[in-house]
JSON list of C-alpha atoms in Angstrom, two decimals:
[
{"chain": "G", "resi": 398, "resn": "MET", "atom": "CA", "xyz": [-16.60, 275.31, 54.71]},
{"chain": "G", "resi": 399, "resn": "LEU", "atom": "CA", "xyz": [-20.23, 274.27, 54.11]},
{"chain": "G", "resi": 400, "resn": "ASP", "atom": "CA", "xyz": [-22.49, 276.86, 52.40]},
{"chain": "G", "resi": 401, "resn": "VAL", "atom": "CA", "xyz": [-26.26, 276.71, 52.74]},
{"chain": "G", "resi": 402, "resn": "HIS", "atom": "CA", "xyz": [-28.00, 278.57, 49.92]},
{"chain": "G", "resi": 403, "resn": "PRO", "atom": "CA", "xyz": [-31.52, 279.99, 50.42]},
{"chain": "G", "resi": 404, "resn": "PRO", "atom": "CA", "xyz": [-34.34, 278.71, 48.16]},
{"chain": "G", "resi": 405, "resn": "HIS", "atom": "CA", "xyz": [-34.94, 280.56, 44.91]},
{"chain": "G", "resi": 406, "resn": "HIS", "atom": "CA", "xyz": [-38.52, 281.39, 45.94]},
{"chain": "G", "resi": 407, "resn": "ALA", "atom": "CA", "xyz": [-40.33, 281.52, 49.25]},
{"chain": "G", "resi": 408, "resn": "ALA", "atom": "CA", "xyz": [-42.22, 278.45, 50.38]},
{"chain": "G", "resi": 409, "resn": "SER", "atom": "CA", "xyz": [-45.93, 279.10, 49.84]},
{"chain": "G", "resi": 410, "resn": "THR", "atom": "CA", "xyz": [-47.21, 275.93, 51.55]},
{"chain": "G", "resi": 411, "resn": "TRP", "atom": "CA", "xyz": [-46.18, 273.71, 54.42]},
{"chain": "G", "resi": 412, "resn": "ARG", "atom": "CA", "xyz": [-45.40, 271.04, 51.89]},
{"chain": "G", "resi": 413, "resn": "ASP", "atom": "CA", "xyz": [-42.93, 273.32, 50.10]},
{"chain": "G", "resi": 414, "resn": "PHE", "atom": "CA", "xyz": [-41.45, 274.32, 53.44]},
{"chain": "G", "resi": 415, "resn": "PHE", "atom": "CA", "xyz": [-40.79, 270.75, 54.53]},
{"chain": "G", "resi": 416, "resn": "ILE", "atom": "CA", "xyz": [-39.40, 269.87, 51.09]},
{"chain": "G", "resi": 417, "resn": "HIS", "atom": "CA", "xyz": [-36.91, 272.74, 51.39]},
{"chain": "G", "resi": 418, "resn": "ILE", "atom": "CA", "xyz": [-35.97, 271.68, 54.93]},
{"chain": "G", "resi": 419, "resn": "ALA", "atom": "CA", "xyz": [-35.52, 268.06, 53.86]},
{"chain": "G", "resi": 420, "resn": "THR", "atom": "CA", "xyz": [-33.45, 269.12, 50.85]},
{"chain": "G", "resi": 421, "resn": "ILE", "atom": "CA", "xyz": [-31.18, 271.24, 53.04]},
{"chain": "G", "resi": 422, "resn": "CYS", "atom": "CA", "xyz": [-30.76, 268.41, 55.59]},
{"chain": "G", "resi": 423, "resn": "VAL", "atom": "CA", "xyz": [-29.97, 265.83, 52.94]},
{"chain": "G", "resi": 424, "resn": "GLY", "atom": "CA", "xyz": [-27.51, 268.21, 51.29]},
{"chain": "G", "resi": 425, "resn": "LEU", "atom": "CA", "xyz": [-25.78, 268.90, 54.60]},
{"chain": "G", "resi": 426, "resn": "LEU", "atom": "CA", "xyz": [-25.58, 265.21, 55.42]},
{"chain": "G", "resi": 427, "resn": "ILE", "atom": "CA", "xyz": [-24.09, 264.45, 52.01]},
{"chain": "G", "resi": 428, "resn": "ALA", "atom": "CA", "xyz": [-21.58, 267.29, 52.33]},
{"chain": "G", "resi": 429, "resn": "ILE", "atom": "CA", "xyz": [-20.59, 266.25, 55.87]},
{"chain": "G", "resi": 430, "resn": "GLY", "atom": "CA", "xyz": [-20.31, 262.63, 54.78]},
{"chain": "G", "resi": 431, "resn": "LEU", "atom": "CA", "xyz": [-18.08, 263.54, 51.84]},
{"chain": "G", "resi": 432, "resn": "GLU", "atom": "CA", "xyz": [-15.93, 265.76, 54.04]},
{"chain": "G", "resi": 433, "resn": "GLN", "atom": "CA", "xyz": [-15.56, 263.06, 56.67]},
{"chain": "G", "resi": 434, "resn": "SER", "atom": "CA", "xyz": [-14.77, 260.48, 53.99]},
{"chain": "G", "resi": 435, "resn": "VAL", "atom": "CA", "xyz": [-12.04, 262.68, 52.54]},
{"chain": "G", "resi": 436, "resn": "GLU", "atom": "CA", "xyz": [-10.66, 263.29, 56.05]},
{"chain": "G", "resi": 437, "resn": "ALA", "atom": "CA", "xyz": [-10.76, 259.57, 56.83]},
{"chain": "G", "resi": 438, "resn": "ILE", "atom": "CA", "xyz": [-8.91, 258.73, 53.60]},
{"chain": "G", "resi": 439, "resn": "HIS", "atom": "CA", "xyz": [-6.32, 261.41, 54.37]},
{"chain": "G", "resi": 440, "resn": "HIS", "atom": "CA", "xyz": [-5.80, 260.05, 57.90]},
{"chain": "G", "resi": 441, "resn": "HIS", "atom": "CA", "xyz": [-5.55, 256.53, 56.51]},
{"chain": "G", "resi": 442, "resn": "HIS", "atom": "CA", "xyz": [-2.76, 257.59, 54.14]},
{"chain": "G", "resi": 443, "resn": "GLN", "atom": "CA", "xyz": [-1.02, 259.44, 56.98]},
{"chain": "G", "resi": 444, "resn": "ARG", "atom": "CA", "xyz": [-1.27, 256.40, 59.24]},
{"chain": "G", "resi": 445, "resn": "ARG", "atom": "CA", "xyz": [0.06, 254.08, 56.56]},
{"chain": "G", "resi": 446, "resn": "ALA", "atom": "CA", "xyz": [2.98, 256.44, 55.88]},
{"chain": "G", "resi": 447, "resn": "LEU", "atom": "CA", "xyz": [3.77, 256.58, 59.62]},
{"chain": "G", "resi": 448, "resn": "GLU", "atom": "CA", "xyz": [3.55, 252.79, 59.94]},
{"chain": "G", "resi": 449, "resn": "VAL", "atom": "CA", "xyz": [5.98, 252.41, 57.03]},
{"chain": "G", "resi": 450, "resn": "GLN", "atom": "CA", "xyz": [8.40, 254.85, 58.64]},
{"chain": "G", "resi": 451, "resn": "LEU", "atom": "CA", "xyz": [8.24, 253.09, 62.01]},
{"chain": "G", "resi": 452, "resn": "HIS", "atom": "CA", "xyz": [8.56, 249.67, 60.36]},
{"chain": "G", "resi": 453, "resn": "ASP", "atom": "CA", "xyz": [11.58, 250.73, 58.28]},
{"chain": "G", "resi": 454, "resn": "GLU", "atom": "CA", "xyz": [13.27, 252.28, 61.32]},
{"chain": "G", "resi": 455, "resn": "ALA", "atom": "CA", "xyz": [12.71, 249.10, 63.34]},
{"chain": "G", "resi": 456, "resn": "GLN", "atom": "CA", "xyz": [14.17, 247.05, 60.47]},
{"chain": "G", "resi": 457, "resn": "ARG", "atom": "CA", "xyz": [17.28, 249.22, 60.26]},
{"chain": "G", "resi": 458, "resn": "ASN", "atom": "CA", "xyz": [17.69, 249.16, 64.03]},
{"chain": "G", "resi": 459, "resn": "LEU", "atom": "CA", "xyz": [17.36, 245.38, 64.12]},
{"chain": "G", "resi": 460, "resn": "GLU", "atom": "CA", "xyz": [20.17, 245.07, 61.58]},
{"chain": "G", "resi": 461, "resn": "LEU", "atom": "CA", "xyz": [22.38, 247.49, 63.56]},
{"chain": "G", "resi": 462, "resn": "VAL", "atom": "CA", "xyz": [21.67, 245.71, 66.83]},
{"chain": "G", "resi": 463, "resn": "GLN", "atom": "CA", "xyz": [22.57, 242.36, 65.32]},
{"chain": "G", "resi": 464, "resn": "LEU", "atom": "CA", "xyz": [25.94, 243.80, 64.25]},
{"chain": "G", "resi": 465, "resn": "ASN", "atom": "CA", "xyz": [26.43, 245.16, 67.77]},
{"chain": "G", "resi": 466, "resn": "ILE", "atom": "CA", "xyz": [25.59, 241.79, 69.33]},
{"chain": "G", "resi": 467, "resn": "ALA", "atom": "CA", "xyz": [28.12, 240.00, 67.15]},
{"chain": "G", "resi": 468, "resn": "HIS", "atom": "CA", "xyz": [30.78, 242.59, 67.97]},
{"chain": "G", "resi": 469, "resn": "LEU", "atom": "CA", "xyz": [30.08, 242.50, 71.71]},
{"chain": "G", "resi": 470, "resn": "ARG", "atom": "CA", "xyz": [30.28, 238.71, 71.79]},
{"chain": "G", "resi": 471, "resn": "VAL", "atom": "CA", "xyz": [33.76, 238.85, 70.25]},
{"chain": "G", "resi": 472, "resn": "LEU", "atom": "CA", "xyz": [34.80, 241.54, 72.71]},
{"chain": "G", "resi": 473, "resn": "ARG", "atom": "CA", "xyz": [33.39, 239.65, 75.69]},
{"chain": "G", "resi": 474, "resn": "LYS", "atom": "CA", "xyz": [35.10, 236.44, 74.60]},
{"chain": "G", "resi": 475, "resn": "TRP", "atom": "CA", "xyz": [38.47, 238.18, 74.50]},
{"chain": "G", "resi": 476, "resn": "VAL", "atom": "CA", "xyz": [37.94, 239.94, 77.85]},
{"chain": "G", "resi": 477, "resn": "ASP", "atom": "CA", "xyz": [36.78, 236.78, 79.62]},
{"chain": "G", "resi": 478, "resn": "SER", "atom": "CA", "xyz": [39.61, 234.69, 78.16]},
{"chain": "G", "resi": 479, "resn": "ALA", "atom": "CA", "xyz": [42.12, 237.37, 79.21]},
{"chain": "G", "resi": 480, "resn": "ILE", "atom": "CA", "xyz": [40.82, 237.28, 82.79]},
{"chain": "G", "resi": 481, "resn": "LEU", "atom": "CA", "xyz": [41.09, 233.49, 82.93]},
{"chain": "G", "resi": 482, "resn": "ALA", "atom": "CA", "xyz": [44.56, 233.45, 81.36]},
{"chain": "G", "resi": 483, "resn": "ILE", "atom": "CA", "xyz": [46.03, 236.13, 83.62]},
{"chain": "G", "resi": 484, "resn": "ASN", "atom": "CA", "xyz": [44.58, 234.55, 86.75]},
{"chain": "G", "resi": 485, "resn": "ALA", "atom": "CA", "xyz": [46.11, 231.21, 85.73]},
{"chain": "G", "resi": 486, "resn": "ALA", "atom": "CA", "xyz": [49.51, 232.68, 84.79]},
{"chain": "G", "resi": 487, "resn": "PRO", "atom": "CA", "xyz": [52.33, 231.81, 87.21]},
{"chain": "G", "resi": 488, "resn": "VAL", "atom": "CA", "xyz": [54.17, 234.54, 89.10]},
{"chain": "G", "resi": 489, "resn": "ASN", "atom": "CA", "xyz": [57.97, 234.28, 88.90]},
{"chain": "G", "resi": 490, "resn": "ASN", "atom": "CA", "xyz": [60.05, 236.67, 90.96]},
{"chain": "G", "resi": 491, "resn": "GLY", "atom": "CA", "xyz": [57.11, 239.06, 91.20]},
{"chain": "G", "resi": 492, "resn": "ARG", "atom": "CA", "xyz": [56.57, 239.09, 87.44]},
{"chain": "G", "resi": 493, "resn": "ILE", "atom": "CA", "xyz": [53.97, 237.59, 85.11]},
{"chain": "G", "resi": 494, "resn": "SER", "atom": "CA", "xyz": [54.72, 236.90, 81.45]},
{"chain": "G", "resi": 495, "resn": "ARG", "atom": "CA", "xyz": [52.72, 239.08, 79.10]},
{"chain": "G", "resi": 496, "resn": "SER", "atom": "CA", "xyz": [52.40, 236.10, 76.78]},
{"chain": "G", "resi": 497, "resn": "ALA", "atom": "CA", "xyz": [49.65, 234.93, 79.12]},
{"chain": "G", "resi": 498, "resn": "LEU", "atom": "CA", "xyz": [47.34, 237.43, 77.41]},
{"chain": "G", "resi": 499, "resn": "PRO", "atom": "CA", "xyz": [45.32, 236.24, 74.40]},
{"chain": "G", "resi": 500, "resn": "PRO", "atom": "CA", "xyz": [46.79, 237.60, 71.13]},
{"chain": "G", "resi": 501, "resn": "GLN", "atom": "CA", "xyz": [43.95, 240.04, 70.40]},
{"chain": "G", "resi": 502, "resn": "THR", "atom": "CA", "xyz": [44.66, 243.28, 72.25]},
{"chain": "G", "resi": 503, "resn": "ASN", "atom": "CA", "xyz": [42.91, 245.78, 69.95]},
{"chain": "G", "resi": 504, "resn": "ILE", "atom": "CA", "xyz": [39.93, 246.68, 72.10]},
{"chain": "G", "resi": 505, "resn": "ASP", "atom": "CA", "xyz": [37.31, 248.45, 70.00]},
{"chain": "G", "resi": 506, "resn": "ALA", "atom": "CA", "xyz": [34.22, 249.33, 72.03]},
{"chain": "G", "resi": 507, "resn": "SER", "atom": "CA", "xyz": [32.51, 251.31, 69.26]},
{"chain": "G", "resi": 508, "resn": "ILE", "atom": "CA", "xyz": [28.99, 250.22, 68.36]},
{"chain": "G", "resi": 509, "resn": "TRP", "atom": "CA", "xyz": [26.04, 251.44, 66.30]},
{"chain": "G", "resi": 510, "resn": "THR", "atom": "CA", "xyz": [23.41, 253.56, 68.02]},
{"chain": "G", "resi": 511, "resn": "PRO", "atom": "CA", "xyz": [19.78, 252.78, 67.06]},
{"chain": "G", "resi": 512, "resn": "SER", "atom": "CA", "xyz": [17.69, 255.52, 65.47]},
{"chain": "G", "resi": 513, "resn": "ARG", "atom": "CA", "xyz": [14.69, 256.98, 67.29]},
{"chain": "G", "resi": 514, "resn": "THR", "atom": "CA", "xyz": [13.81, 259.67, 64.75]},
{"chain": "G", "resi": 515, "resn": "ALA", "atom": "CA", "xyz": [10.53, 258.32, 63.36]},
{"chain": "G", "resi": 516, "resn": "TRP", "atom": "CA", "xyz": [8.93, 257.88, 66.78]},
{"chain": "G", "resi": 517, "resn": "ALA", "atom": "CA", "xyz": [10.23, 261.24, 68.06]},
{"chain": "G", "resi": 518, "resn": "VAL", "atom": "CA", "xyz": [8.83, 263.10, 65.04]},
{"chain": "G", "resi": 519, "resn": "ALA", "atom": "CA", "xyz": [5.49, 261.27, 65.33]},
{"chain": "G", "resi": 520, "resn": "LYS", "atom": "CA", "xyz": [5.19, 262.25, 68.99]},
{"chain": "G", "resi": 521, "resn": "ALA", "atom": "CA", "xyz": [6.16, 265.86, 68.33]},
{"chain": "G", "resi": 522, "resn": "SER", "atom": "CA", "xyz": [3.67, 266.22, 65.46]},
{"chain": "G", "resi": 523, "resn": "GLY", "atom": "CA", "xyz": [0.87, 264.38, 67.24]},
{"chain": "G", "resi": 524, "resn": "SER", "atom": "CA", "xyz": [0.56, 261.85, 64.43]},
{"chain": "G", "resi": 525, "resn": "VAL", "atom": "CA", "xyz": [0.97, 259.03, 66.97]},
{"chain": "G", "resi": 526, "resn": "ALA", "atom": "CA", "xyz": [-2.75, 259.54, 67.63]},
{"chain": "G", "resi": 527, "resn": "LEU", "atom": "CA", "xyz": [-3.44, 258.14, 64.14]},
{"chain": "G", "resi": 528, "resn": "LEU", "atom": "CA", "xyz": [-2.21, 254.71, 65.24]},
{"chain": "G", "resi": 529, "resn": "PRO", "atom": "CA", "xyz": [-4.43, 252.15, 66.95]},
{"chain": "G", "resi": 530, "resn": "GLU", "atom": "CA", "xyz": [-3.75, 252.18, 70.69]},
{"chain": "G", "resi": 531, "resn": "ASN", "atom": "CA", "xyz": [-2.17, 248.73, 70.80]},
{"chain": "G", "resi": 532, "resn": "GLU", "atom": "CA", "xyz": [0.13, 249.52, 67.87]},
{"chain": "G", "resi": 533, "resn": "ALA", "atom": "CA", "xyz": [1.18, 252.80, 69.49]},
{"chain": "G", "resi": 534, "resn": "GLN", "atom": "CA", "xyz": [1.99, 250.92, 72.70]},
{"chain": "G", "resi": 535, "resn": "VAL", "atom": "CA", "xyz": [4.13, 248.42, 70.80]},
{"chain": "G", "resi": 536, "resn": "TYR", "atom": "CA", "xyz": [6.25, 251.11, 69.12]},
{"chain": "G", "resi": 537, "resn": "ALA", "atom": "CA", "xyz": [6.41, 253.09, 72.36]},
{"chain": "G", "resi": 538, "resn": "ARG", "atom": "CA", "xyz": [7.96, 250.01, 73.98]},
{"chain": "G", "resi": 539, "resn": "VAL", "atom": "CA", "xyz": [10.44, 249.62, 71.13]},
{"chain": "G", "resi": 540, "resn": "ASP", "atom": "CA", "xyz": [11.46, 253.25, 71.58]},
{"chain": "G", "resi": 541, "resn": "PHE", "atom": "CA", "xyz": [11.76, 252.81, 75.34]},
{"chain": "G", "resi": 542, "resn": "GLU", "atom": "CA", "xyz": [14.14, 249.88, 74.88]},
{"chain": "G", "resi": 543, "resn": "ALA", "atom": "CA", "xyz": [16.17, 251.95, 72.39]},
{"chain": "G", "resi": 544, "resn": "GLU", "atom": "CA", "xyz": [16.42, 254.71, 75.00]},
{"chain": "G", "resi": 545, "resn": "GLN", "atom": "CA", "xyz": [17.61, 252.22, 77.61]},
{"chain": "G", "resi": 546, "resn": "LEU", "atom": "CA", "xyz": [20.14, 250.93, 75.09]},
{"chain": "G", "resi": 547, "resn": "GLN", "atom": "CA", "xyz": [21.55, 254.40, 74.50]},
{"chain": "G", "resi": 548, "resn": "THR", "atom": "CA", "xyz": [22.05, 254.81, 78.24]},
{"chain": "G", "resi": 549, "resn": "GLY", "atom": "CA", "xyz": [23.76, 251.41, 78.36]},
{"chain": "G", "resi": 550, "resn": "GLU", "atom": "CA", "xyz": [26.11, 252.47, 75.56]},
{"chain": "G", "resi": 551, "resn": "VAL", "atom": "CA", "xyz": [27.30, 255.43, 77.64]},
{"chain": "G", "resi": 552, "resn": "GLU", "atom": "CA", "xyz": [27.79, 253.20, 80.68]},
{"chain": "G", "resi": 553, "resn": "MET", "atom": "CA", "xyz": [29.77, 250.62, 78.71]},
{"chain": "G", "resi": 554, "resn": "GLY", "atom": "CA", "xyz": [31.95, 253.36, 77.28]},
{"chain": "G", "resi": 555, "resn": "ARG", "atom": "CA", "xyz": [32.81, 254.41, 80.80]},
{"chain": "G", "resi": 556, "resn": "SER", "atom": "CA", "xyz": [33.45, 250.83, 81.90]},
{"chain": "G", "resi": 557, "resn": "THR", "atom": "CA", "xyz": [36.05, 250.29, 79.16]},
{"chain": "G", "resi": 558, "resn": "ILE", "atom": "CA", "xyz": [37.99, 253.51, 79.81]},
{"chain": "G", "resi": 559, "resn": "PRO", "atom": "CA", "xyz": [40.46, 251.92, 82.32]},
{"chain": "G", "resi": 560, "resn": "LEU", "atom": "CA", "xyz": [41.20, 249.01, 79.96]},
{"chain": "G", "resi": 561, "resn": "GLY", "atom": "CA", "xyz": [41.57, 251.33, 76.99]},
{"chain": "G", "resi": 562, "resn": "SER", "atom": "CA", "xyz": [43.98, 253.52, 78.96]},
{"chain": "G", "resi": 563, "resn": "ILE", "atom": "CA", "xyz": [46.17, 250.54, 79.85]},
{"chain": "G", "resi": 564, "resn": "ILE", "atom": "CA", "xyz": [46.32, 249.31, 76.27]},
{"chain": "G", "resi": 565, "resn": "LYS", "atom": "CA", "xyz": [47.04, 252.81, 75.02]},
{"chain": "G", "resi": 566, "resn": "ARG", "atom": "CA", "xyz": [50.01, 253.04, 77.39]},
{"chain": "G", "resi": 567, "resn": "TRP", "atom": "CA", "xyz": [51.38, 249.79, 75.98]},
{"chain": "G", "resi": 568, "resn": "GLN", "atom": "CA", "xyz": [51.55, 251.36, 72.52]},
{"chain": "G", "resi": 569, "resn": "GLY", "atom": "CA", "xyz": [54.30, 253.75, 73.61]},
{"chain": "G", "resi": 570, "resn": "VAL", "atom": "CA", "xyz": [56.38, 251.21, 75.49]},
{"chain": "G", "resi": 571, "resn": "PRO", "atom": "CA", "xyz": [59.30, 249.35, 73.81]},
{"chain": "G", "resi": 572, "resn": "PRO", "atom": "CA", "xyz": [58.48, 245.65, 73.20]},
{"chain": "G", "resi": 573, "resn": "ALA", "atom": "CA", "xyz": [61.33, 244.56, 75.49]},
{"chain": "G", "resi": 574, "resn": "GLN", "atom": "CA", "xyz": [59.64, 246.25, 78.42]},
{"chain": "G", "resi": 575, "resn": "LEU", "atom": "CA", "xyz": [56.30, 244.61, 77.68]},
{"chain": "G", "resi": 576, "resn": "GLN", "atom": "CA", "xyz": [57.45, 241.05, 78.20]},
{"chain": "G", "resi": 577, "resn": "TYR", "atom": "CA", "xyz": [56.34, 240.99, 81.82]},
{"chain": "G", "resi": 578, "resn": "PHE", "atom": "CA", "xyz": [53.78, 242.47, 84.21]},
{"chain": "G", "resi": 579, "resn": "THR", "atom": "CA", "xyz": [54.43, 243.32, 87.80]},
{"chain": "G", "resi": 580, "resn": "VAL", "atom": "CA", "xyz": [51.89, 242.02, 90.29]},
{"chain": "G", "resi": 581, "resn": "ALA", "atom": "CA", "xyz": [50.53, 245.56, 90.68]},
{"chain": "G", "resi": 582, "resn": "GLU", "atom": "CA", "xyz": [50.18, 245.92, 86.90]},
{"chain": "G", "resi": 583, "resn": "ARG", "atom": "CA", "xyz": [48.48, 242.54, 86.69]},
{"chain": "G", "resi": 584, "resn": "ASP", "atom": "CA", "xyz": [45.99, 243.51, 89.40]},
{"chain": "G", "resi": 585, "resn": "ALA", "atom": "CA", "xyz": [45.24, 246.83, 87.69]},
{"chain": "G", "resi": 586, "resn": "LEU", "atom": "CA", "xyz": [44.70, 245.01, 84.41]},
{"chain": "G", "resi": 587, "resn": "LEU", "atom": "CA", "xyz": [42.42, 242.43, 86.03]},
{"chain": "G", "resi": 588, "resn": "ASN", "atom": "CA", "xyz": [40.37, 245.20, 87.61]},
{"chain": "G", "resi": 589, "resn": "ALA", "atom": "CA", "xyz": [40.05, 246.98, 84.26]},
{"chain": "G", "resi": 590, "resn": "LEU", "atom": "CA", "xyz": [39.07, 243.73, 82.53]},
{"chain": "G", "resi": 591, "resn": "ALA", "atom": "CA", "xyz": [36.44, 243.01, 85.18]},
{"chain": "G", "resi": 592, "resn": "GLN", "atom": "CA", "xyz": [34.91, 246.46, 84.69]},
{"chain": "G", "resi": 593, "resn": "ALA", "atom": "CA", "xyz": [34.89, 246.00, 80.92]},
{"chain": "G", "resi": 594, "resn": "SER", "atom": "CA", "xyz": [33.35, 242.55, 81.24]},
{"chain": "G", "resi": 595, "resn": "ALA", "atom": "CA", "xyz": [30.49, 243.86, 83.39]},
{"chain": "G", "resi": 596, "resn": "GLY", "atom": "CA", "xyz": [29.88, 246.74, 80.99]},
{"chain": "G", "resi": 597, "resn": "VAL", "atom": "CA", "xyz": [29.86, 244.47, 77.95]},
{"chain": "G", "resi": 598, "resn": "ASP", "atom": "CA", "xyz": [27.49, 241.98, 79.61]},
{"chain": "G", "resi": 599, "resn": "ASN", "atom": "CA", "xyz": [25.07, 244.74, 80.58]},
{"chain": "G", "resi": 600, "resn": "LEU", "atom": "CA", "xyz": [25.06, 246.25, 77.11]},
{"chain": "G", "resi": 601, "resn": "LEU", "atom": "CA", "xyz": [24.73, 242.84, 75.47]},
{"chain": "G", "resi": 602, "resn": "ASP", "atom": "CA", "xyz": [21.56, 242.23, 77.52]},
{"chain": "G", "resi": 603, "resn": "LEU", "atom": "CA", "xyz": [20.17, 245.59, 76.40]},
{"chain": "G", "resi": 604, "resn": "GLU", "atom": "CA", "xyz": [21.04, 244.89, 72.78]},
{"chain": "G", "resi": 605, "resn": "LEU", "atom": "CA", "xyz": [19.22, 241.57, 72.95]},
{"chain": "G", "resi": 606, "resn": "THR", "atom": "CA", "xyz": [16.20, 243.27, 74.50]},
{"chain": "G", "resi": 607, "resn": "GLU", "atom": "CA", "xyz": [16.06, 245.88, 71.74]},
{"chain": "G", "resi": 608, "resn": "SER", "atom": "CA", "xyz": [16.56, 243.14, 69.15]},
{"chain": "G", "resi": 609, "resn": "GLY", "atom": "CA", "xyz": [13.59, 241.22, 70.53]},
{"chain": "G", "resi": 610, "resn": "ALA", "atom": "CA", "xyz": [11.43, 244.36, 70.67]},
{"chain": "G", "resi": 611, "resn": "CYS", "atom": "CA", "xyz": [12.24, 245.30, 67.07]},
{"chain": "G", "resi": 612, "resn": "ARG", "atom": "CA", "xyz": [11.64, 241.74, 65.89]},
{"chain": "G", "resi": 613, "resn": "GLY", "atom": "CA", "xyz": [8.29, 241.68, 67.65]},
{"chain": "G", "resi": 614, "resn": "ALA", "atom": "CA", "xyz": [7.17, 244.96, 66.06]},
{"chain": "G", "resi": 615, "resn": "LEU", "atom": "CA", "xyz": [8.28, 243.77, 62.62]},
{"chain": "G", "resi": 616, "resn": "ASN", "atom": "CA", "xyz": [6.40, 240.49, 63.04]},
{"chain": "G", "resi": 617, "resn": "GLY", "atom": "CA", "xyz": [3.17, 242.27, 63.92]},
{"chain": "G", "resi": 618, "resn": "ALA", "atom": "CA", "xyz": [3.09, 242.00, 67.72]},
{"chain": "G", "resi": 619, "resn": "SER", "atom": "CA", "xyz": [-0.25, 243.42, 68.82]},
{"chain": "G", "resi": 620, "resn": "SER", "atom": "CA", "xyz": [0.54, 244.12, 72.48]},
{"chain": "G", "resi": 621, "resn": "VAL", "atom": "CA", "xyz": [3.38, 244.84, 74.88]},
{"chain": "G", "resi": 622, "resn": "ASP", "atom": "CA", "xyz": [2.94, 241.33, 76.30]},
{"chain": "G", "resi": 623, "resn": "GLU", "atom": "CA", "xyz": [3.77, 239.92, 72.86]},
{"chain": "G", "resi": 624, "resn": "ILE", "atom": "CA", "xyz": [6.83, 242.17, 72.73]},
{"chain": "G", "resi": 625, "resn": "PHE", "atom": "CA", "xyz": [7.99, 240.66, 76.04]},
{"chain": "G", "resi": 626, "resn": "HIS", "atom": "CA", "xyz": [7.52, 237.22, 74.51]},
{"chain": "G", "resi": 627, "resn": "TYR", "atom": "CA", "xyz": [9.86, 238.12, 71.64]},
{"chain": "G", "resi": 628, "resn": "ILE", "atom": "CA", "xyz": [12.38, 239.60, 74.08]},
{"chain": "G", "resi": 629, "resn": "GLN", "atom": "CA", "xyz": [12.39, 236.39, 76.14]},
{"chain": "G", "resi": 630, "resn": "ASN", "atom": "CA", "xyz": [12.85, 234.28, 73.01]},
{"chain": "G", "resi": 631, "resn": "GLU", "atom": "CA", "xyz": [15.77, 236.46, 71.94]},
{"chain": "G", "resi": 632, "resn": "ALA", "atom": "CA", "xyz": [17.47, 235.92, 75.31]},
{"chain": "G", "resi": 633, "resn": "LYS", "atom": "CA", "xyz": [16.86, 232.15, 75.18]},
{"chain": "G", "resi": 634, "resn": "GLN", "atom": "CA", "xyz": [18.28, 231.84, 71.68]},
{"chain": "G", "resi": 635, "resn": "SER", "atom": "CA", "xyz": [21.30, 233.90, 72.69]},
{"chain": "G", "resi": 636, "resn": "ALA", "atom": "CA", "xyz": [21.98, 231.65, 75.65]},
{"chain": "G", "resi": 637, "resn": "THR", "atom": "CA", "xyz": [22.42, 228.68, 73.31]},
{"chain": "G", "resi": 638, "resn": "LYS", "atom": "CA", "xyz": [25.06, 230.46, 71.19]}
]
């Protein structure tokens, strides 16, 4: 609140009048300038705090995504090797030896879900407006990729249900009865493995995309185009592993 105080005595000449007017104007300008400076400093601190929160969340998410990528690669390797081994296994008297399967049969499809709290709170509070437009677009893209990733996690969970059900049934069957598959059981297992493989591949692509987006934001990407560049690099590096 800006208070304008009247002069202590009435202006008796035009000169006094203009001096009073000039004094009031200068005082108002100084007060407004100080108020705006304080507001600008406050907004600067708010923006820096928000940038730190978004940066820290992107760093944590990058670490989680890297763990997910490593886990999914192990899972995909087992699934793909199982498909190849079962397809190559000979059929004797309508039966296929279970030893054709790779030794790892503990299918764990659990992964870490990235956090989207900092961006959600910033949008809800309106503090996103404190960010420069290009920076807001960068973090909006990171959040979008995280949203896509969450959807992919649900889809992969569904794709691994048939395989998980088959393996769960094995746990209650005596070892002697698990030495062989029938052709029908083999075909059901191959179908379940194919579904799981597609789900894992799709989620792995989404994980790599989120990894690239987070890495771009952390490295100071100034536009969505730069984010795409990091995403492409992430995919290229993954293809060589």
